[in-house]
């Protein structure tokens, strides 16, 4: 019996929310537009950030270590060394490049420079090397530098190259960008919560008689609050969805001139979740400051 | 006992709205609380529906003590009360039907039962033809009857009426008082706050007089002697 009453109440509370939205459709749409535009700034920011991050991560994909071997190292010794390196922490795979293969690669990759090899004479040999590929989380300078140092100290190793000129900058750029997105998300969530809070507070003030009468005739507290919370959730969710729509349109318009990709599914879900959370928090704040409480 | 007040006082800052009130209301009582404006009548009723709490004393309504009632129980208590105000407090954006149905809707009553009970009550109050109207389309008397119907629809044990005839002409006021008497005859306790105690004869109702927040002797208040 109680559960039937609860279900009836829930349906009623949902109807109250729809009734409230229908009655002030104009102001609700204006709020929705306001939330969408605020969120659009965030969407554009994260879309730009995501594209930048993608470029940086692609760069990071290329981060690896090249271990150049001394000419005296035989192929068998080089393969033993490669096996040893493959067991080291953070190493995903190793590939031995012989002198002959190095020359073939050079000629294929840099055909206009191939004459240089001929100038050096037939006795000149490009050094053999071991190409070391790293696991994703080991492609940062704080992990690569110690590894490179260890490899340099190994017998038969002449030189180790790992992109020491750009790796520190790349790592910090990726980290800064990730923090910026997080910070922007927090700032926007707070400002959006305040917009929704203000809207709900106004809605509560506008419906103060309804709230008072409902309370007087014995409506449970949650029944009175639920339509306002629902309104906040709908505003946050639809507002963020609207912002994604606007951003998608802008992305479509810009795509012929500025090559980029739109946000992936996970980020879209994140924006919608952030909007919903901000709407919920905002409506809670607005409701608490708007609904009168019994005098003490 | 439906209402029991023992040594109830209510102060707002330093100003005493009510002072040391002792009062009891039993099932079937009709209590008229009279007094001039600012005497504390509305505060007294507000304490009964626990829209406010006493500063001192013990208040018990329908088995709930004001100092012990939880937020969860407050709506349960209020469903046992019906409240009528001088300014009707009807919801303008809702029809007469929806205004009357509100106490049942917020109690989770099924729509079928709500329809049945509201239609029956509107017929009893001679308001059936007005069920789709909005409050502003009704006369003052009709609005007050809608407010009384809303107060009565959930079968309360106590009906609190705060100056229900304050905005009505004498003829309509008499009909509203008759309605309250009829409700009382059906067993509902009625507490009526009014500035005019002559509206209900002393033989039918018990009269109390408030002046400056205190219960006073009937003879001491001019309003009764007029």
XYZ file of C-alpha atoms in Angstrom:
522
model
C 0.000 0.000 0.000
C 2.803 2.356 1.003
C 4.681 1.663 -2.207
C 1.536 2.459 -4.239
C 1.281 5.792 -2.404
C 4.981 6.457 -3.034
C 4.569 5.703 -6.750
C 1.494 7.964 -6.961
C 3.485 10.690 -5.212
C 6.460 10.255 -7.539
C 4.211 10.490 -10.602
C 2.551 13.560 -9.079
C 5.929 15.188 -8.334
C 7.026 14.519 -11.931
C 3.769 16.048 -13.199
C 4.348 19.074 -10.950
C 7.779 19.521 -12.547
C 6.336 19.338 -16.081
C 3.545 21.697 -15.069
C 6.090 24.168 -13.717
C 8.210 24.009 -16.880
C 5.178 24.370 -19.147
C 3.886 27.393 -17.255
C 7.149 29.288 -17.616
C 8.337 27.881 -20.913
C 9.648 31.263 -22.129
C 11.943 31.980 -19.138
C 12.965 28.311 -19.089
C 14.080 28.448 -22.731
C 16.022 31.660 -22.042
C 17.790 29.947 -19.115
C 18.469 26.946 -21.296
C 20.020 29.174 -23.953
C 22.113 30.921 -21.284
C 23.373 27.605 -19.921
C 24.030 26.294 -23.459
C 26.060 29.369 -24.420
C 28.073 29.240 -21.178
C 28.743 25.578 -21.734
C 29.588 26.142 -25.392
C 32.650 28.163 -24.367
C 33.747 25.161 -22.339
C 32.969 22.736 -25.172
C 35.049 24.765 -27.632
C 37.867 24.937 -25.101
C 37.901 21.199 -24.529
C 37.516 20.480 -28.255
C 40.617 22.603 -28.953
C 42.397 20.996 -25.991
C 41.449 17.528 -27.103
C 42.750 18.129 -30.619
C 45.964 19.548 -29.175
C 46.256 16.626 -26.818
C 45.744 14.224 -29.709
C 48.601 15.863 -31.612
C 50.800 15.779 -28.505
C 49.935 12.163 -27.802
C 50.738 11.233 -31.396
C 54.082 12.905 -30.823
C 54.462 10.956 -27.622
C 53.708 7.761 -29.555
C 56.947 8.371 -31.425
C 58.931 8.683 -28.229
C 61.385 5.833 -28.120
C 65.043 5.173 -27.548
C 67.625 4.452 -30.216
C 70.660 2.567 -28.933
C 73.575 2.849 -31.352
C 76.110 0.064 -31.121
C 79.865 0.166 -31.489
C 81.122 -1.193 -34.856
C 82.890 -4.036 -33.049
C 79.634 -5.507 -31.740
C 78.737 -8.662 -33.636
C 75.176 -9.426 -34.703
C 74.951 -12.240 -32.104
C 76.138 -9.907 -29.344
C 73.713 -7.217 -30.544
C 70.790 -9.657 -30.426
C 71.796 -10.731 -26.893
C 71.900 -7.076 -25.907
C 68.471 -6.498 -27.499
C 67.080 -9.459 -25.523
C 68.477 -7.986 -22.335
C 66.952 -4.565 -23.071
C 63.544 -6.128 -23.780
C 63.364 -7.341 -20.179
C 63.888 -3.848 -18.752
C 61.113 -1.937 -16.991
C 58.884 0.086 -19.338
C 60.192 -1.525 -22.539
C 57.390 -2.714 -24.824
C 59.472 -4.118 -27.685
C 62.925 -3.996 -29.221
C 64.040 -4.240 -32.808
C 67.574 -4.790 -33.994
C 68.594 -2.748 -37.026
C 71.769 -4.017 -38.700
C 74.170 -1.755 -40.605
C 72.807 -3.026 -43.928
C 69.197 -2.412 -42.912
C 70.106 1.054 -41.591
C 71.586 1.891 -44.995
C 68.479 0.625 -46.797
C 66.232 2.679 -44.537
C 68.398 5.767 -45.023
C 68.278 5.435 -48.796
C 64.510 4.847 -48.747
C 63.662 7.653 -46.312
C 66.129 10.255 -47.587
C 66.662 9.540 -51.294
C 68.143 12.999 -52.000
C 70.766 12.474 -49.289
C 71.738 9.020 -50.534
C 74.710 10.511 -52.403
C 76.344 11.268 -49.061
C 76.777 7.565 -48.403
C 78.510 7.124 -51.755
C 80.819 10.061 -50.984
C 81.881 8.422 -47.716
C 83.233 5.455 -49.636
C 82.519 1.723 -49.563
C 84.251 1.212 -46.225
C 81.786 3.492 -44.445
C 79.059 1.659 -42.559
C 76.110 3.172 -40.765
C 76.064 1.992 -37.135
C 73.804 -0.892 -36.151
C 71.240 -0.037 -33.516
C 68.521 -1.370 -31.255
C 65.209 0.515 -31.571
C 63.465 0.481 -28.183
C 59.713 1.073 -28.058
C 58.237 2.041 -24.664
C 54.953 1.503 -22.878
C 52.649 4.579 -23.014
C 53.135 5.585 -19.384
C 56.917 5.344 -19.769
C 57.106 7.949 -22.540
C 57.742 10.847 -20.172
C 61.118 12.440 -19.592
C 61.307 11.359 -15.934
C 61.126 7.715 -17.067
C 63.062 7.889 -20.323
C 66.125 9.739 -18.962
C 67.064 7.095 -16.320
C 66.504 4.330 -18.871
C 68.725 6.092 -21.420
C 71.382 6.530 -18.740
C 71.320 2.819 -17.934
C 71.508 1.894 -21.623
C 74.470 4.247 -22.158
C 76.443 2.381 -19.516
C 75.971 -0.999 -21.149
C 78.866 -2.699 -22.888
C 78.968 -2.221 -26.662
C 76.739 0.836 -26.638
C 78.209 3.832 -28.410
C 75.390 6.372 -28.103
C 71.779 6.655 -26.946
C 69.261 9.051 -28.506
C 65.768 9.633 -27.108
C 64.661 13.100 -28.156
C 66.123 14.864 -25.143
C 65.586 18.241 -26.852
C 61.781 18.072 -27.028
C 60.719 15.364 -24.574
C 60.648 17.521 -21.387
C 58.596 20.224 -23.163
C 56.235 17.668 -24.635
C 55.640 15.989 -21.281
C 54.928 19.266 -19.498
C 52.648 20.476 -22.342
C 50.539 17.332 -22.074
C 50.332 17.694 -18.275
C 49.497 21.416 -18.356
C 46.772 20.860 -20.926
C 45.189 18.093 -18.866
C 45.204 20.357 -15.759
C 43.777 23.279 -17.733
C 40.846 21.160 -18.931
C 40.204 20.035 -15.352
C 40.407 23.598 -14.031
C 38.144 24.968 -16.766
C 35.670 22.155 -16.052
C 35.590 23.029 -12.362
C 35.244 26.773 -12.963
C 32.467 26.187 -15.444
C 30.699 23.686 -13.204
C 30.691 26.258 -10.395
C 29.467 29.118 -12.601
C 26.835 26.923 -14.193
C 25.690 25.762 -10.764
C 25.258 29.404 -9.769
C 23.232 30.180 -12.905
C 20.951 27.208 -12.222
C 20.817 28.079 -8.498
C 19.648 31.574 -9.307
C 17.070 30.304 -11.778
C 15.684 27.807 -9.288
C 15.694 30.433 -6.507
C 13.620 32.700 -8.757
C 11.333 29.781 -9.586
C 10.889 29.048 -5.879
C 10.139 32.726 -5.179
C 7.631 32.748 -8.025
C 5.989 29.618 -6.667
C 6.235 30.588 -2.998
C 2.461 30.352 -2.481
C 2.357 26.905 -4.097
C 5.277 25.779 -1.938
C 3.598 27.181 1.195
C 0.200 25.653 0.428
C 1.730 22.284 -0.444
C 3.576 22.317 2.844
C 0.415 23.349 4.747
C -1.723 20.608 3.191
C 0.844 17.987 4.190
C 3.137 17.452 1.221
C 6.336 15.645 2.267
C 9.477 17.783 2.018
C 10.925 15.705 -0.818
C 7.698 16.090 -2.802
C 7.980 19.881 -2.583
C 11.703 19.806 -3.465
C 11.676 17.188 -6.218
C 10.149 19.348 -8.999
C 12.814 22.023 -8.386
C 15.638 19.466 -8.360
C 14.152 17.918 -11.510
C 14.052 21.332 -13.130
C 17.751 21.821 -12.308
C 18.679 18.416 -13.708
C 16.717 19.041 -16.917
C 18.265 22.519 -17.265
C 21.811 21.175 -16.774
C 21.336 18.173 -19.047
C 19.505 19.970 -21.867
C 21.776 23.015 -21.510
C 24.918 20.939 -21.939
C 23.301 18.954 -24.775
C 22.404 22.243 -26.475
C 25.972 23.464 -26.082
C 27.272 20.289 -27.729
C 24.874 20.873 -30.597
C 26.086 24.467 -31.052
C 29.712 23.322 -30.851
C 29.078 20.556 -33.392
C 27.624 23.119 -35.800
C 30.671 25.368 -35.339
C 32.924 22.336 -35.827
C 31.120 21.456 -39.074
C 31.419 25.010 -40.371
C 35.143 25.165 -39.556
C 36.088 21.664 -40.692
C 36.887 22.553 -44.362
C 39.339 25.285 -43.314
C 40.642 24.056 -39.956
C 41.306 20.317 -39.949
C 40.237 18.890 -36.603
C 38.147 16.200 -34.983
C 34.984 16.666 -32.888
C 34.948 15.423 -29.309
C 34.939 11.641 -28.827
C 31.968 9.861 -27.204
C 33.537 9.684 -23.735
C 34.134 13.439 -23.632
C 30.579 14.117 -24.836
C 29.290 11.888 -22.048
C 31.568 13.802 -19.636
C 30.113 17.165 -20.728
C 26.550 15.857 -20.288
C 27.437 14.445 -16.868
C 29.072 17.697 -15.819
C 25.970 19.625 -16.954
C 23.668 17.288 -15.060
C 25.766 17.489 -11.888
C 26.031 21.279 -12.079
C 22.249 21.501 -12.617
C 21.563 19.235 -9.648
C 23.941 21.102 -7.329
C 22.635 24.465 -8.542
C 19.001 23.557 -7.977
C 19.853 22.218 -4.524
C 21.581 25.492 -3.591
C 18.761 27.583 -5.089
C 16.082 25.548 -3.356
C 17.754 25.662 0.046
C 18.049 29.425 -0.113
C 14.582 29.860 -1.631
C 12.243 27.602 0.324
C 11.225 29.161 3.628
C 11.834 27.151 6.781
C 9.826 27.243 10.039
C 10.982 30.052 12.300
C 12.976 28.868 15.304
C -7.550 15.545 23.501
C -6.855 16.880 19.988
C -5.088 20.059 21.032
C -3.423 20.694 24.367
C -1.500 23.888 25.137
C 0.224 24.243 28.492
C 1.920 27.522 29.348
C 2.480 28.394 25.691
C 4.352 31.616 24.958
C 5.690 32.924 21.671
C 8.126 35.811 21.526
C 9.446 37.494 18.381
C 12.693 39.111 19.489
C 11.491 40.797 22.689
C 7.878 41.240 21.591
C 5.451 38.723 23.143
C 2.901 37.503 20.565
C 1.410 34.970 23.011
C 1.804 34.699 26.791
C 1.145 31.667 28.995
C -1.737 30.169 27.053
C -3.462 27.082 28.477
C -5.960 25.532 26.136
C -7.627 22.224 25.334
C -9.692 21.217 22.314
C -11.434 17.836 22.139
C -13.049 15.943 19.264
C -16.226 17.693 18.171
C -15.411 21.012 19.890
C -16.126 24.335 18.240
C -13.744 26.914 19.622
C -14.019 30.571 18.705
C -10.896 32.631 19.409
C -11.677 36.329 19.273
C -9.696 39.447 19.831
C -8.613 42.665 18.181
C -6.025 42.822 15.403
C -2.584 41.886 16.703
C -4.030 39.985 19.666
C -2.218 36.787 18.640
C -5.068 34.817 16.990
C -3.116 34.013 13.827
C 0.000 33.125 15.864
C -2.116 30.735 17.935
C -3.429 28.977 14.830
C 0.035 28.972 13.271
C 1.380 27.188 16.339
C -1.393 24.597 16.049
C -0.462 23.698 12.468
C 3.175 23.915 13.533
C 4.134 26.511 10.978
C 5.833 28.054 13.971
C 7.058 26.689 17.300
C 6.369 28.047 20.793
C 9.169 29.831 22.654
C 7.970 28.279 25.914
C 5.455 25.692 27.054
C 4.167 22.364 25.790
C 2.001 22.041 22.693
C 0.428 18.769 21.612
C -1.696 18.420 18.468
C -3.284 15.127 17.382
C -0.713 13.199 19.404
C 2.348 15.136 18.168
C 4.346 17.379 20.504
C 5.810 20.481 18.893
C 9.174 20.005 20.598
C 9.515 16.391 19.498
C 7.888 16.216 16.067
C 10.295 15.275 13.270
C 10.395 16.830 9.804
C 9.093 13.495 8.510
C 6.054 13.569 10.806
C 5.144 17.189 10.137
C 3.334 16.424 6.838
C 1.565 13.505 8.559
C 0.236 15.872 11.227
C -0.811 18.475 8.670
C -2.830 15.889 6.753
C -4.935 15.584 9.896
C -5.642 19.313 9.814
C -7.623 21.477 7.458
C -6.674 25.136 7.248
C -8.681 28.047 5.875
C -7.282 31.572 5.536
C -8.866 34.997 5.248
C -7.212 35.558 1.843
C -8.223 32.045 0.652
C -4.711 31.245 -0.626
C -5.956 29.387 -3.672
C -3.468 28.603 -6.407
C -4.323 30.878 -9.307
C -2.797 28.711 -12.011
C -4.944 25.700 -11.036
C -8.608 24.988 -11.535
C -11.095 24.667 -8.682
C -10.872 20.886 -9.043
C -7.068 20.906 -8.783
C -7.103 23.288 -5.812
C -9.491 21.050 -3.912
C -7.645 17.897 -4.965
C -4.231 19.165 -3.800
C -4.229 17.667 -0.254
C -5.106 14.259 -1.723
C -2.561 14.562 -4.518
C 0.273 15.332 -2.102
C -0.793 12.388 0.070
C -0.353 9.968 -2.836
C -4.059 9.141 -3.201
C -4.921 7.416 -6.473
C -6.400 9.637 -9.216
C -9.610 7.544 -9.253
C -10.255 8.104 -5.545
C -9.328 11.788 -5.886
C -11.886 12.300 -8.680
C -14.605 10.546 -6.719
C -14.006 12.428 -3.492
C -13.500 15.864 -5.047
C -16.589 15.601 -7.254
C -18.684 14.565 -4.243
C -17.371 17.434 -2.125
C -17.831 20.007 -4.895
C -21.435 18.841 -5.279
C -21.944 19.147 -1.528
C -20.529 22.685 -1.600
C -22.602 23.572 -4.664
C -19.461 24.181 -6.680
C -19.743 21.413 -9.286
C -20.451 23.889 -12.071
C -17.268 25.769 -11.148
C -14.855 22.812 -11.148
C -12.995 23.947 -14.278
C -12.889 27.616 -13.318
C -9.803 29.430 -12.084
C -9.981 31.132 -8.677
C -10.017 34.660 -10.153
C -13.211 33.786 -12.015
C -15.066 33.107 -8.733
C -16.795 35.418 -6.280
C -15.307 35.881 -2.793
C -17.867 33.520 -1.256
C -17.169 30.874 -3.872
C -13.427 31.210 -3.355
C -13.838 30.732 0.385
C -16.042 27.677 -0.194
C -13.318 26.248 -2.462
C -10.777 26.930 0.300
C -13.034 25.138 2.819
C -13.501 22.246 0.397
C -9.719 21.995 0.057
C -9.390 21.982 3.833
C -12.036 19.279 4.211
C -11.255 16.951 1.309
C -8.823 14.762 3.280
C -11.259 14.377 6.209
C -9.230 16.291 8.818
C -9.849 15.876 12.549
C -9.372 19.600 13.159
C -10.378 22.499 10.926
C -8.499 25.740 11.574
C -10.164 28.831 10.148
C -8.243 32.100 10.380
C -10.674 35.005 9.835
C -12.435 33.099 7.036
C -15.107 35.788 6.678
C -12.751 38.751 6.857
C -13.060 39.509 3.133
C -16.729 38.607 2.703
C -20.004 40.529 2.965
C -22.371 39.726 5.892
C -24.679 37.411 3.947
C -21.843 35.346 2.490
C -20.095 35.395 5.891
C -23.205 33.875 7.493
C -23.225 31.078 4.904
C -19.548 30.350 5.524
C -20.146 30.192 9.301
C -23.137 27.881 8.699
C -20.848 25.676 6.649
C -18.311 25.546 9.488
C -21.089 24.648 11.950
C -22.247 21.868 9.644
C -18.686 20.554 9.384
C -18.456 20.636 13.182
C -21.730 18.719 13.517
C -20.193 15.931 11.438
C -17.573 15.486 14.185
C -14.661 17.657 13.056
C -13.267 19.965 15.725
C -13.241 23.567 14.510
C -11.021 26.382 15.753
C -12.222 29.689 14.363
C -10.178 32.863 14.765
C -12.286 35.975 14.274
C -12.447 39.571 15.387
C -16.243 39.274 15.637
C -17.278 36.694 18.258
C -20.988 37.269 17.604
C -20.729 35.267 14.378
C -21.165 32.047 16.383
C -23.640 31.916 19.288
C -22.126 31.098 22.690
C -24.468 28.141 23.158
C -22.968 26.357 20.160
C -19.309 27.212 20.546
C -16.806 27.781 23.302
C -15.402 31.316 23.215
C -11.910 32.454 24.130
C -10.659 36.024 24.005
C -7.143 37.112 23.291
C -5.738 40.549 23.948
C -2.067 41.446 23.553
C -1.227 37.735 23.482
C -3.057 36.842 26.678
C -6.342 35.076 27.319
C -8.654 37.607 28.975
C -12.012 37.635 30.670
C -14.856 38.075 28.076
C -16.144 41.175 29.823
C -12.773 42.844 29.670
C -12.829 42.961 25.884
C -15.035 45.601 24.279
C -15.551 43.600 21.084
C -17.904 41.230 22.827
C -19.969 43.910 24.450
C -20.595 45.771 21.142
